[in-house]
Amino acid sequence: MTSISSPRRSRRRRLPWQAIIDCLILLLWGLVLTRLAVTGKLFLLLHPDYMWLSNMAAVMLLGLGLVRATQIWQSLASPQSITGFRSEEHIALMPRQISSGLLLAIAIFGLIYSPRPFTSETAFQRGITDVLGQTRSRPERFVLSGAPEERTIIDWIRTLNVYPEPDAYNSQPVKVSGFVVHMPDWPDNHFMIARFVLTCCAADAYPVGLPVALPEGEPMPQPDTWLEVVGTMQTGTLSNKRQLVIGEPTLTTIPEPRNPYEY
Amino acid sequence: MVQLNNGITLFFSLLVEALPFLLLGVLFSSVLLLFVDEQKLLSIVPRNAVLAALVGSLIGFMFPVCECGNIPVARRLLMKGAPTAVAIGYLLAAPTVNPIVFWATWIAFRDQPEIVFLRILFSLIVAVTIAVIFSAQEDMRPFLQDSLARIMGEPEKPAPQRKRADSGTAVPDVSPLLQSGSFLIQSPGQVLQLSAPPAKTLAILSEAPKPLGSRLQLMVDNIVLELRELGAVLVLGSAIAAFVQVAIPREVVLGLGQGPITSIVAMMGLAWVVSICSTVDSFFALSFASTFTSGALLGFLVFGPMIDLKNISLLLTVFKGRAILYLFALAAQLTFLLCLVMNLYIL
């Protein structure tokens, strides 16, 4: 098995490195997508409606990787029969080594890294202040779920969008869950219970939220804590705007949900 | 630290969303390479620039891909010797003018059907106009990346008297023996010029249909090749788009205003920055439907699929920077004008 024994043998020992790396890239990317899907982290990145696309891509990548692996295996087993891999030419901007390296590196990083949901800081950056009473979302269908305490935050915002007068909802029971956002220009005992809404992927997530008024003296929850808030709707004035506020709240800390977005 | 995390999450989100479409585009491109007889396809393309542009714009109905998938196909068209008008028309219109995107836009904007149809119409107008402008340039190679230009070789002279044999190969008007250069004599009546560019040589040599097995093998090779090249570029593009999204607060874009002019500029800017695929962008646009003018929504839906931050790096695999600048400027201005007319006179 020494490589210097004969020229023919040394040719047999030459491994098709580019093909092996390509095969690794395909398999690793397939694994990254599979891992996201299996661990449920895909929920942080994509709207569930589009997950089948990502899953299909995972299957295709793994399949291509396996085809590649079989071809490499065949070429190693009988070097005469295969005329070599034609994917070693290159057409794009970057040298082949760089593009291979980049894809390999990102795939390995993707296997290690766990995406994390957005926090209140992102909510500020994406403009949480303008969502009350006017959500950007125009629902495809609008069905008012029966009991007010069954509405989620986005349901409330949509309801308010249709009929914004806060007095209409006075003393209705409310039970919503979300994360805590401290609004800088609000009184000290007010915070926002918020959620991100997704239309397609995390790139377009936008925040919506409802104000919560705590009784005087009660400690404020930390920002980004996940809470379930049970209370009754009241009308309050925040930032010189009359709006709906959750009053007499009971706060329960909940674990961060597997799927933190609403749709 | 939070910013970094957000950036990486956005980056993976864009990748996960775009990768399936890139994969589909590469698949279609490889199928086009191996199972479609390009000579036949090209022989039915009209010579007239406007008609060719229109045909190119409508190829999207056959190869429905978004803006990450259309670039491999457009590049393949160029390499196969398609007229410039066809390739550019396809490049700009295919992400919008195709059944999947039409269906997605229809689902999103069912209650505003004018948006659905005007999206298609505006995309066609912009794509055909730009394609006609570009086809005025007879030799596209100065606009293309060197590696692609080398493969393409000299542009064929638009000689109307040129005949095409049934086999599909071009029959030289002048006997090849009267031309200068070194030749190899192939089958009777056919010569191979040694100095001919690779694409032409390949076109002549690959005459005999290959067995299905080796075609499939070639297809896998091509898929792997294009996936590696364009995938790496997509990774870079997504990284840049994610960085810009984290660095520039969305408020800045949205705060640009509600006026008929500023709203269009803002939405076009947003489309450029957010870089989401044309197949899903209508759902994103829908979330702005109540705050922005119809013209602005159309600006987003028409301009976004043509050129955005993410696919500029993909475009760079085909075109040189200067050509992309022209494409960008022309597409932006035309879209803006059309949407302005829509805002001021129609709605």
mmCIF file with all atom_site columns, N, CA and C in Angstrom, chain A residues 23-82:
data_model
loop_
_atom_site.group_PDB
_atom_site.id
_atom_site.type_symbol
_atom_site.label_atom_id
_atom_site.label_alt_id
_atom_site.label_comp_id
_atom_site.label_asym_id
_atom_site.label_entity_id
_atom_site.label_seq_id
_atom_site.pdbx_PDB_ins_code
_atom_site.Cartn_x
_atom_site.Cartn_y
_atom_site.Cartn_z
_atom_site.occupancy
_atom_site.B_iso_or_equiv
_atom_site.pdbx_formal_charge
_atom_site.auth_seq_id
_atom_site.auth_comp_id
_atom_site.auth_asym_id
_atom_site.auth_atom_id
_atom_site.pdbx_PDB_model_num
ATOM 1   N N  . CYS A 1 23 ? -18.923 16.654 -0.756  1.00 0.00 ? 23 CYS A N  1
ATOM 2   C CA . CYS A 1 23 ? -19.812 15.687 -0.131  1.00 0.00 ? 23 CYS A CA 1
ATOM 3   C C  . CYS A 1 23 ? -20.027 16.053 1.332   1.00 0.00 ? 23 CYS A C  1
ATOM 4   N N  . LEU A 1 24 ? -18.939 16.453 2.013   1.00 0.00 ? 24 LEU A N  1
ATOM 5   C CA . LEU A 1 24 ? -19.042 16.870 3.415   1.00 0.00 ? 24 LEU A CA 1
ATOM 6   C C  . LEU A 1 24 ? -19.946 18.093 3.555   1.00 0.00 ? 24 LEU A C  1
ATOM 7   N N  . ILE A 1 25 ? -19.746 19.058 2.652   1.00 0.00 ? 25 ILE A N  1
ATOM 8   C CA . ILE A 1 25 ? -20.553 20.282 2.712   1.00 0.00 ? 25 ILE A CA 1
ATOM 9   C C  . ILE A 1 25 ? -22.034 19.935 2.597   1.00 0.00 ? 25 ILE A C  1
ATOM 10  N N  . LEU A 1 26 ? -22.356 19.109 1.601   1.00 0.00 ? 26 LEU A N  1
ATOM 11  C CA . LEU A 1 26 ? -23.762 18.748 1.380   1.00 0.00 ? 26 LEU A CA 1
ATOM 12  C C  . LEU A 1 26 ? -24.335 18.057 2.612   1.00 0.00 ? 26 LEU A C  1
ATOM 13  N N  . LEU A 1 27 ? -23.597 17.061 3.127   1.00 0.00 ? 27 LEU A N  1
ATOM 14  C CA . LEU A 1 27 ? -24.106 16.311 4.268   1.00 0.00 ? 27 LEU A CA 1
ATOM 15  C C  . LEU A 1 27 ? -24.244 17.216 5.491   1.00 0.00 ? 27 LEU A C  1
ATOM 16  N N  . LEU A 1 28 ? -23.235 18.081 5.722   1.00 0.00 ? 28 LEU A N  1
ATOM 17  C CA . LEU A 1 28 ? -23.282 18.943 6.905   1.00 0.00 ? 28 LEU A CA 1
ATOM 18  C C  . LEU A 1 28 ? -24.436 19.930 6.825   1.00 0.00 ? 28 LEU A C  1
ATOM 19  N N  . TRP A 1 29 ? -24.647 20.526 5.648   1.00 0.00 ? 29 TRP A N  1
ATOM 20  C CA . TRP A 1 29 ? -25.764 21.465 5.510   1.00 0.00 ? 29 TRP A CA 1
ATOM 21  C C  . TRP A 1 29 ? -27.098 20.745 5.692   1.00 0.00 ? 29 TRP A C  1
ATOM 22  N N  . GLY A 1 30 ? -27.173 19.533 5.146   1.00 0.00 ? 30 GLY A N  1
ATOM 23  C CA . GLY A 1 30 ? -28.381 18.745 5.377   1.00 0.00 ? 30 GLY A CA 1
ATOM 24  C C  . GLY A 1 30 ? -28.584 18.505 6.860   1.00 0.00 ? 30 GLY A C  1
ATOM 25  N N  . LEU A 1 31 ? -27.483 18.210 7.567   1.00 0.00 ? 31 LEU A N  1
ATOM 26  C CA . LEU A 1 31 ? -27.578 17.969 9.007   1.00 0.00 ? 31 LEU A CA 1
ATOM 27  C C  . LEU A 1 31 ? -27.977 19.230 9.762   1.00 0.00 ? 31 LEU A C  1
ATOM 28  N N  . VAL A 1 32 ? -27.432 20.386 9.329   1.00 0.00 ? 32 VAL A N  1
ATOM 29  C CA . VAL A 1 32 ? -27.797 21.648 10.004  1.00 0.00 ? 32 VAL A CA 1
ATOM 30  C C  . VAL A 1 32 ? -29.302 21.852 9.931   1.00 0.00 ? 32 VAL A C  1
ATOM 31  N N  . LEU A 1 33 ? -29.858 21.680 8.716   1.00 0.00 ? 33 LEU A N  1
ATOM 32  C CA . LEU A 1 33 ? -31.303 21.888 8.555   1.00 0.00 ? 33 LEU A CA 1
ATOM 33  C C  . LEU A 1 33 ? -32.084 20.847 9.343   1.00 0.00 ? 33 LEU A C  1
ATOM 34  N N  . THR A 1 34 ? -31.590 19.585 9.327   1.00 0.00 ? 34 THR A N  1
ATOM 35  C CA . THR A 1 34 ? -32.287 18.535 10.070  1.00 0.00 ? 34 THR A CA 1
ATOM 36  C C  . THR A 1 34 ? -32.261 18.841 11.563  1.00 0.00 ? 34 THR A C  1
ATOM 37  N N  . ARG A 1 35 ? -31.096 19.299 12.033  1.00 0.00 ? 35 ARG A N  1
ATOM 38  C CA . ARG A 1 35 ? -30.989 19.589 13.462  1.00 0.00 ? 35 ARG A CA 1
ATOM 39  C C  . ARG A 1 35 ? -31.954 20.708 13.860  1.00 0.00 ? 35 ARG A C  1
ATOM 40  N N  . LEU A 1 36 ? -32.011 21.762 13.032  1.00 0.00 ? 36 LEU A N  1
ATOM 41  C CA . LEU A 1 36 ? -32.931 22.856 13.340  1.00 0.00 ? 36 LEU A CA 1
ATOM 42  C C  . LEU A 1 36 ? -34.359 22.352 13.420  1.00 0.00 ? 36 LEU A C  1
ATOM 43  N N  . ALA A 1 37 ? -34.702 21.471 12.483  1.00 0.00 ? 37 ALA A N  1
ATOM 44  C CA . ALA A 1 37 ? -36.075 20.964 12.454  1.00 0.00 ? 37 ALA A CA 1
ATOM 45  C C  . ALA A 1 37 ? -36.340 20.069 13.662  1.00 0.00 ? 37 ALA A C  1
ATOM 46  N N  . VAL A 1 38 ? -35.380 19.203 14.005  1.00 0.00 ? 38 VAL A N  1
ATOM 47  C CA . VAL A 1 38 ? -35.603 18.237 15.086  1.00 0.00 ? 38 VAL A CA 1
ATOM 48  C C  . VAL A 1 38 ? -35.642 18.935 16.440  1.00 0.00 ? 38 VAL A C  1
ATOM 49  N N  . THR A 1 39 ? -34.720 19.882 16.654  1.00 0.00 ? 39 THR A N  1
ATOM 50  C CA . THR A 1 39 ? -34.697 20.549 17.962  1.00 0.00 ? 39 THR A CA 1
ATOM 51  C C  . THR A 1 39 ? -35.788 21.613 18.089  1.00 0.00 ? 39 THR A C  1
ATOM 52  N N  . GLY A 1 40 ? -36.492 21.868 16.996  1.00 0.00 ? 40 GLY A N  1
ATOM 53  C CA . GLY A 1 40 ? -37.550 22.872 17.063  1.00 0.00 ? 40 GLY A CA 1
ATOM 54  C C  . GLY A 1 40 ? -37.032 24.288 16.956  1.00 0.00 ? 40 GLY A C  1
ATOM 55  N N  . LYS A 1 41 ? -35.726 24.454 16.751  1.00 0.00 ? 41 LYS A N  1
ATOM 56  C CA . LYS A 1 41 ? -35.175 25.811 16.637  1.00 0.00 ? 41 LYS A CA 1
ATOM 57  C C  . LYS A 1 41 ? -35.606 26.470 15.332  1.00 0.00 ? 41 LYS A C  1
ATOM 58  N N  . LEU A 1 42 ? -36.090 25.650 14.413  1.00 0.00 ? 42 LEU A N  1
ATOM 59  C CA . LEU A 1 42 ? -36.579 26.200 13.150  1.00 0.00 ? 42 LEU A CA 1
ATOM 60  C C  . LEU A 1 42 ? -37.732 27.170 13.394  1.00 0.00 ? 42 LEU A C  1
ATOM 61  N N  . PHE A 1 43 ? -38.460 26.942 14.514  1.00 0.00 ? 43 PHE A N  1
ATOM 62  C CA . PHE A 1 43 ? -39.553 27.843 14.870  1.00 0.00 ? 43 PHE A CA 1
ATOM 63  C C  . PHE A 1 43 ? -39.052 29.265 15.084  1.00 0.00 ? 43 PHE A C  1
ATOM 64  N N  . LEU A 1 44 ? -37.788 29.389 15.506  1.00 0.00 ? 44 LEU A N  1
ATOM 65  C CA . LEU A 1 44 ? -37.244 30.723 15.759  1.00 0.00 ? 44 LEU A CA 1
ATOM 66  C C  . LEU A 1 44 ? -36.874 31.418 14.463  1.00 0.00 ? 44 LEU A C  1
ATOM 67  N N  . LEU A 1 45 ? -36.758 30.665 13.397  1.00 0.00 ? 45 LEU A N  1
ATOM 68  C CA . LEU A 1 45 ? -36.246 31.238 12.158  1.00 0.00 ? 45 LEU A CA 1
ATOM 69  C C  . LEU A 1 45 ? -37.311 31.407 11.090  1.00 0.00 ? 45 LEU A C  1
ATOM 70  N N  . LEU A 1 46 ? -38.294 30.512 11.076  1.00 0.00 ? 46 LEU A N  1
ATOM 71  C CA . LEU A 1 46 ? -39.227 30.469 9.946   1.00 0.00 ? 46 LEU A CA 1
ATOM 72  C C  . LEU A 1 46 ? -40.668 30.390 10.423  1.00 0.00 ? 46 LEU A C  1
ATOM 73  N N  . HIS A 1 47 ? -41.561 30.906 9.596   1.00 0.00 ? 47 HIS A N  1
ATOM 74  C CA . HIS A 1 47 ? -42.989 30.699 9.792   1.00 0.00 ? 47 HIS A CA 1
ATOM 75  C C  . HIS A 1 47 ? -43.288 29.221 9.526   1.00 0.00 ? 47 HIS A C  1
ATOM 76  N N  . PRO A 1 48 ? -44.133 28.588 10.352  1.00 0.00 ? 48 PRO A N  1
ATOM 77  C CA . PRO A 1 48 ? -44.385 27.152 10.156  1.00 0.00 ? 48 PRO A CA 1
ATOM 78  C C  . PRO A 1 48 ? -44.856 26.796 8.745   1.00 0.00 ? 48 PRO A C  1
ATOM 79  N N  . ASP A 1 49 ? -45.518 27.758 8.059   1.00 0.00 ? 49 ASP A N  1
ATOM 80  C CA . ASP A 1 49 ? -46.005 27.463 6.704   1.00 0.00 ? 49 ASP A CA 1
ATOM 81  C C  . ASP A 1 49 ? -44.869 27.159 5.736   1.00 0.00 ? 49 ASP A C  1
ATOM 82  N N  . TYR A 1 50 ? -43.672 27.669 6.021   1.00 0.00 ? 50 TYR A N  1
ATOM 83  C CA . TYR A 1 50 ? -42.582 27.491 5.062   1.00 0.00 ? 50 TYR A CA 1
ATOM 84  C C  . TYR A 1 50 ? -41.588 26.435 5.499   1.00 0.00 ? 50 TYR A C  1
ATOM 85  N N  . MET A 1 51 ? -41.914 25.762 6.629   1.00 0.00 ? 51 MET A N  1
ATOM 86  C CA . MET A 1 51 ? -40.934 24.801 7.134   1.00 0.00 ? 51 MET A CA 1
ATOM 87  C C  . MET A 1 51 ? -40.759 23.617 6.197   1.00 0.00 ? 51 MET A C  1
ATOM 88  N N  . TRP A 1 52 ? -41.812 23.263 5.466   1.00 0.00 ? 52 TRP A N  1
ATOM 89  C CA . TRP A 1 52 ? -41.670 22.106 4.566   1.00 0.00 ? 52 TRP A CA 1
ATOM 90  C C  . TRP A 1 52 ? -40.594 22.364 3.526   1.00 0.00 ? 52 TRP A C  1
ATOM 91  N N  . LEU A 1 53 ? -40.428 23.651 3.145   1.00 0.00 ? 53 LEU A N  1
ATOM 92  C CA . LEU A 1 53 ? -39.386 23.971 2.168   1.00 0.00 ? 53 LEU A CA 1
ATOM 93  C C  . LEU A 1 53 ? -38.014 23.646 2.733   1.00 0.00 ? 53 LEU A C  1
ATOM 94  N N  . SER A 1 54 ? -37.814 24.088 3.985   1.00 0.00 ? 54 SER A N  1
ATOM 95  C CA . SER A 1 54 ? -36.528 23.825 4.614   1.00 0.00 ? 54 SER A CA 1
ATOM 96  C C  . SER A 1 54 ? -36.318 22.323 4.798   1.00 0.00 ? 54 SER A C  1
ATOM 97  N N  . ASN A 1 55 ? -37.393 21.615 5.181   1.00 0.00 ? 55 ASN A N  1
ATOM 98  C CA . ASN A 1 55 ? -37.264 20.167 5.375   1.00 0.00 ? 55 ASN A CA 1
ATOM 99  C C  . ASN A 1 55 ? -36.955 19.465 4.056   1.00 0.00 ? 55 ASN A C  1
ATOM 100 N N  . MET A 1 56 ? -37.634 19.955 2.987   1.00 0.00 ? 56 MET A N  1
ATOM 101 C CA . MET A 1 56 ? -37.379 19.370 1.679   1.00 0.00 ? 56 MET A CA 1
ATOM 102 C C  . MET A 1 56 ? -35.920 19.598 1.283   1.00 0.00 ? 56 MET A C  1
ATOM 103 N N  . ALA A 1 57 ? -35.430 20.815 1.565   1.00 0.00 ? 57 ALA A N  1
ATOM 104 C CA . ALA A 1 57 ? -34.035 21.112 1.239   1.00 0.00 ? 57 ALA A CA 1
ATOM 105 C C  . ALA A 1 57 ? -33.105 20.191 2.018   1.00 0.00 ? 57 ALA A C  1
ATOM 106 N N  . ALA A 1 58 ? -33.447 19.926 3.290   1.00 0.00 ? 58 ALA A N  1
ATOM 107 C CA . ALA A 1 58 ? -32.599 19.038 4.096   1.00 0.00 ? 58 ALA A CA 1
ATOM 108 C C  . ALA A 1 58 ? -32.529 17.661 3.450   1.00 0.00 ? 58 ALA A C  1
ATOM 109 N N  . VAL A 1 59 ? -33.692 17.151 3.040   1.00 0.00 ? 59 VAL A N  1
ATOM 110 C CA . VAL A 1 59 ? -33.717 15.822 2.419   1.00 0.00 ? 59 VAL A CA 1
ATOM 111 C C  . VAL A 1 59 ? -32.902 15.820 1.134   1.00 0.00 ? 59 VAL A C  1
ATOM 112 N N  . MET A 1 60 ? -33.079 16.889 0.323   1.00 0.00 ? 60 MET A N  1
ATOM 113 C CA . MET A 1 60 ? -32.364 16.936 -0.951  1.00 0.00 ? 60 MET A CA 1
ATOM 114 C C  . MET A 1 60 ? -30.859 17.033 -0.741  1.00 0.00 ? 60 MET A C  1
ATOM 115 N N  . LEU A 1 61 ? -30.457 17.851 0.242   1.00 0.00 ? 61 LEU A N  1
ATOM 116 C CA . LEU A 1 61 ? -29.021 18.000 0.488   1.00 0.00 ? 61 LEU A CA 1
ATOM 117 C C  . LEU A 1 61 ? -28.415 16.682 0.961   1.00 0.00 ? 61 LEU A C  1
ATOM 118 N N  . LEU A 1 62 ? -29.120 16.024 1.902   1.00 0.00 ? 62 LEU A N  1
ATOM 119 C CA . LEU A 1 62 ? -28.605 14.739 2.389   1.00 0.00 ? 62 LEU A CA 1
ATOM 120 C C  . LEU A 1 62 ? -28.549 13.735 1.240   1.00 0.00 ? 62 LEU A C  1
ATOM 121 N N  . GLY A 1 63 ? -29.591 13.745 0.398   1.00 0.00 ? 63 GLY A N  1
ATOM 122 C CA . GLY A 1 63 ? -29.623 12.820 -0.739  1.00 0.00 ? 63 GLY A CA 1
ATOM 123 C C  . GLY A 1 63 ? -28.454 13.064 -1.681  1.00 0.00 ? 63 GLY A C  1
ATOM 124 N N  . LEU A 1 64 ? -28.239 14.349 -2.017  1.00 0.00 ? 64 LEU A N  1
ATOM 125 C CA . LEU A 1 64 ? -27.121 14.688 -2.911  1.00 0.00 ? 64 LEU A CA 1
ATOM 126 C C  . LEU A 1 64 ? -25.799 14.282 -2.291  1.00 0.00 ? 64 LEU A C  1
ATOM 127 N N  . GLY A 1 65 ? -25.692 14.534 -0.981  1.00 0.00 ? 65 GLY A N  1
ATOM 128 C CA . GLY A 1 65 ? -24.463 14.163 -0.284  1.00 0.00 ? 65 GLY A CA 1
ATOM 129 C C  . GLY A 1 65 ? -24.214 12.670 -0.371  1.00 0.00 ? 65 GLY A C  1
ATOM 130 N N  . LEU A 1 66 ? -25.285 11.900 -0.209  1.00 0.00 ? 66 LEU A N  1
ATOM 131 C CA . LEU A 1 66 ? -25.140 10.437 -0.264  1.00 0.00 ? 66 LEU A CA 1
ATOM 132 C C  . LEU A 1 66 ? -24.765 9.985  -1.676  1.00 0.00 ? 66 LEU A C  1
ATOM 133 N N  . VAL A 1 67 ? -25.409 10.612 -2.686  1.00 0.00 ? 67 VAL A N  1
ATOM 134 C CA . VAL A 1 67 ? -25.052 10.279 -4.073  1.00 0.00 ? 67 VAL A CA 1
ATOM 135 C C  . VAL A 1 67 ? -23.573 10.548 -4.302  1.00 0.00 ? 67 VAL A C  1
ATOM 136 N N  . ARG A 1 68 ? -23.147 11.711 -3.801  1.00 0.00 ? 68 ARG A N  1
ATOM 137 C CA . ARG A 1 68 ? -21.742 12.076 -3.941  1.00 0.00 ? 68 ARG A CA 1
ATOM 138 C C  . ARG A 1 68 ? -20.850 11.042 -3.259  1.00 0.00 ? 68 ARG A C  1
ATOM 139 N N  . ALA A 1 69 ? -21.248 10.661 -2.059  1.00 0.00 ? 69 ALA A N  1
ATOM 140 C CA . ALA A 1 69 ? -20.437 9.710  -1.298  1.00 0.00 ? 69 ALA A CA 1
ATOM 141 C C  . ALA A 1 69 ? -20.340 8.382  -2.055  1.00 0.00 ? 69 ALA A C  1
ATOM 142 N N  . THR A 1 70 ? -21.470 7.942  -2.628  1.00 0.00 ? 70 THR A N  1
ATOM 143 C CA . THR A 1 70 ? -21.446 6.695  -3.398  1.00 0.00 ? 70 THR A CA 1
ATOM 144 C C  . THR A 1 70 ? -20.500 6.807  -4.574  1.00 0.00 ? 70 THR A C  1
ATOM 145 N N  . GLN A 1 71 ? -20.562 7.980  -5.254  1.00 0.00 ? 71 GLN A N  1
ATOM 146 C CA . GLN A 1 71 ? -19.679 8.158  -6.416  1.00 0.00 ? 71 GLN A CA 1
ATOM 147 C C  . GLN A 1 71 ? -18.216 8.103  -6.002  1.00 0.00 ? 71 GLN A C  1
ATOM 148 N N  . ILE A 1 72 ? -17.919 8.760  -4.873  1.00 0.00 ? 72 ILE A N  1
ATOM 149 C CA . ILE A 1 72 ? -16.524 8.752  -4.410  1.00 0.00 ? 72 ILE A CA 1
ATOM 150 C C  . ILE A 1 72 ? -16.106 7.324  -4.093  1.00 0.00 ? 72 ILE A C  1
ATOM 151 N N  . TRP A 1 73 ? -17.000 6.600  -3.431  1.00 0.00 ? 73 TRP A N  1
ATOM 152 C CA . TRP A 1 73 ? -16.718 5.219  -3.060  1.00 0.00 ? 73 TRP A CA 1
ATOM 153 C C  . TRP A 1 73 ? -16.444 4.386  -4.294  1.00 0.00 ? 73 TRP A C  1
ATOM 154 N N  . GLN A 1 74 ? -17.296 4.577  -5.310  1.00 0.00 ? 74 GLN A N  1
ATOM 155 C CA . GLN A 1 74 ? -17.108 3.821  -6.554  1.00 0.00 ? 74 GLN A CA 1
ATOM 156 C C  . GLN A 1 74 ? -15.783 4.184  -7.208  1.00 0.00 ? 74 GLN A C  1
ATOM 157 N N  . SER A 1 75 ? -15.469 5.479  -7.222  1.00 0.00 ? 75 SER A N  1
ATOM 158 C CA . SER A 1 75 ? -14.237 5.887  -7.897  1.00 0.00 ? 75 SER A CA 1
ATOM 159 C C  . SER A 1 75 ? -13.021 5.359  -7.161  1.00 0.00 ? 75 SER A C  1
ATOM 160 N N  . LEU A 1 76 ? -13.132 5.209  -5.828  1.00 0.00 ? 76 LEU A N  1
ATOM 161 C CA . LEU A 1 76 ? -12.011 4.652  -5.085  1.00 0.00 ? 76 LEU A CA 1
ATOM 162 C C  . LEU A 1 76 ? -11.888 3.155  -5.314  1.00 0.00 ? 76 LEU A C  1
ATOM 163 N N  . ALA A 1 77 ? -13.060 2.503  -5.436  1.00 0.00 ? 77 ALA A N  1
ATOM 164 C CA . ALA A 1 77 ? -13.059 1.058  -5.592  1.00 0.00 ? 77 ALA A CA 1
ATOM 165 C C  . ALA A 1 77 ? -12.526 0.660  -6.966  1.00 0.00 ? 77 ALA A C  1
ATOM 166 N N  . SER A 1 78 ? -12.953 1.373  -8.004  1.00 0.00 ? 78 SER A N  1
ATOM 167 C CA . SER A 1 78 ? -12.469 1.037  -9.347  1.00 0.00 ? 78 SER A CA 1
ATOM 168 C C  . SER A 1 78 ? -12.114 2.327  -10.069 1.00 0.00 ? 78 SER A C  1
ATOM 169 N N  . PRO A 1 79 ? -10.869 2.748  -9.927  1.00 0.00 ? 79 PRO A N  1
ATOM 170 C CA . PRO A 1 79 ? -10.474 4.049  -10.462 1.00 0.00 ? 79 PRO A CA 1
ATOM 171 C C  . PRO A 1 79 ? -10.608 4.155  -11.974 1.00 0.00 ? 79 PRO A C  1
ATOM 172 N N  . GLN A 1 80 ? -10.657 3.018  -12.678 1.00 0.00 ? 80 GLN A N  1
ATOM 173 C CA . GLN A 1 80 ? -10.721 3.096  -14.136 1.00 0.00 ? 80 GLN A CA 1
ATOM 174 C C  . GLN A 1 80 ? -12.119 3.478  -14.638 1.00 0.00 ? 80 GLN A C  1
ATOM 175 N N  . SER A 1 81 ? -13.122 3.050  -13.907 1.00 0.00 ? 81 SER A N  1
ATOM 176 C CA . SER A 1 81 ? -14.464 3.148  -14.451 1.00 0.00 ? 81 SER A CA 1
ATOM 177 C C  . SER A 1 81 ? -15.017 4.577  -14.420 1.00 0.00 ? 81 SER A C  1
ATOM 178 N N  . ILE A 1 82 ? -14.555 5.375  -13.507 1.00 0.00 ? 82 ILE A N  1
ATOM 179 C CA . ILE A 1 82 ? -15.107 6.712  -13.388 1.00 0.00 ? 82 ILE A CA 1
ATOM 180 C C  . ILE A 1 82 ? -14.130 7.715  -13.996 1.00 0.00 ? 82 ILE A C  1
#
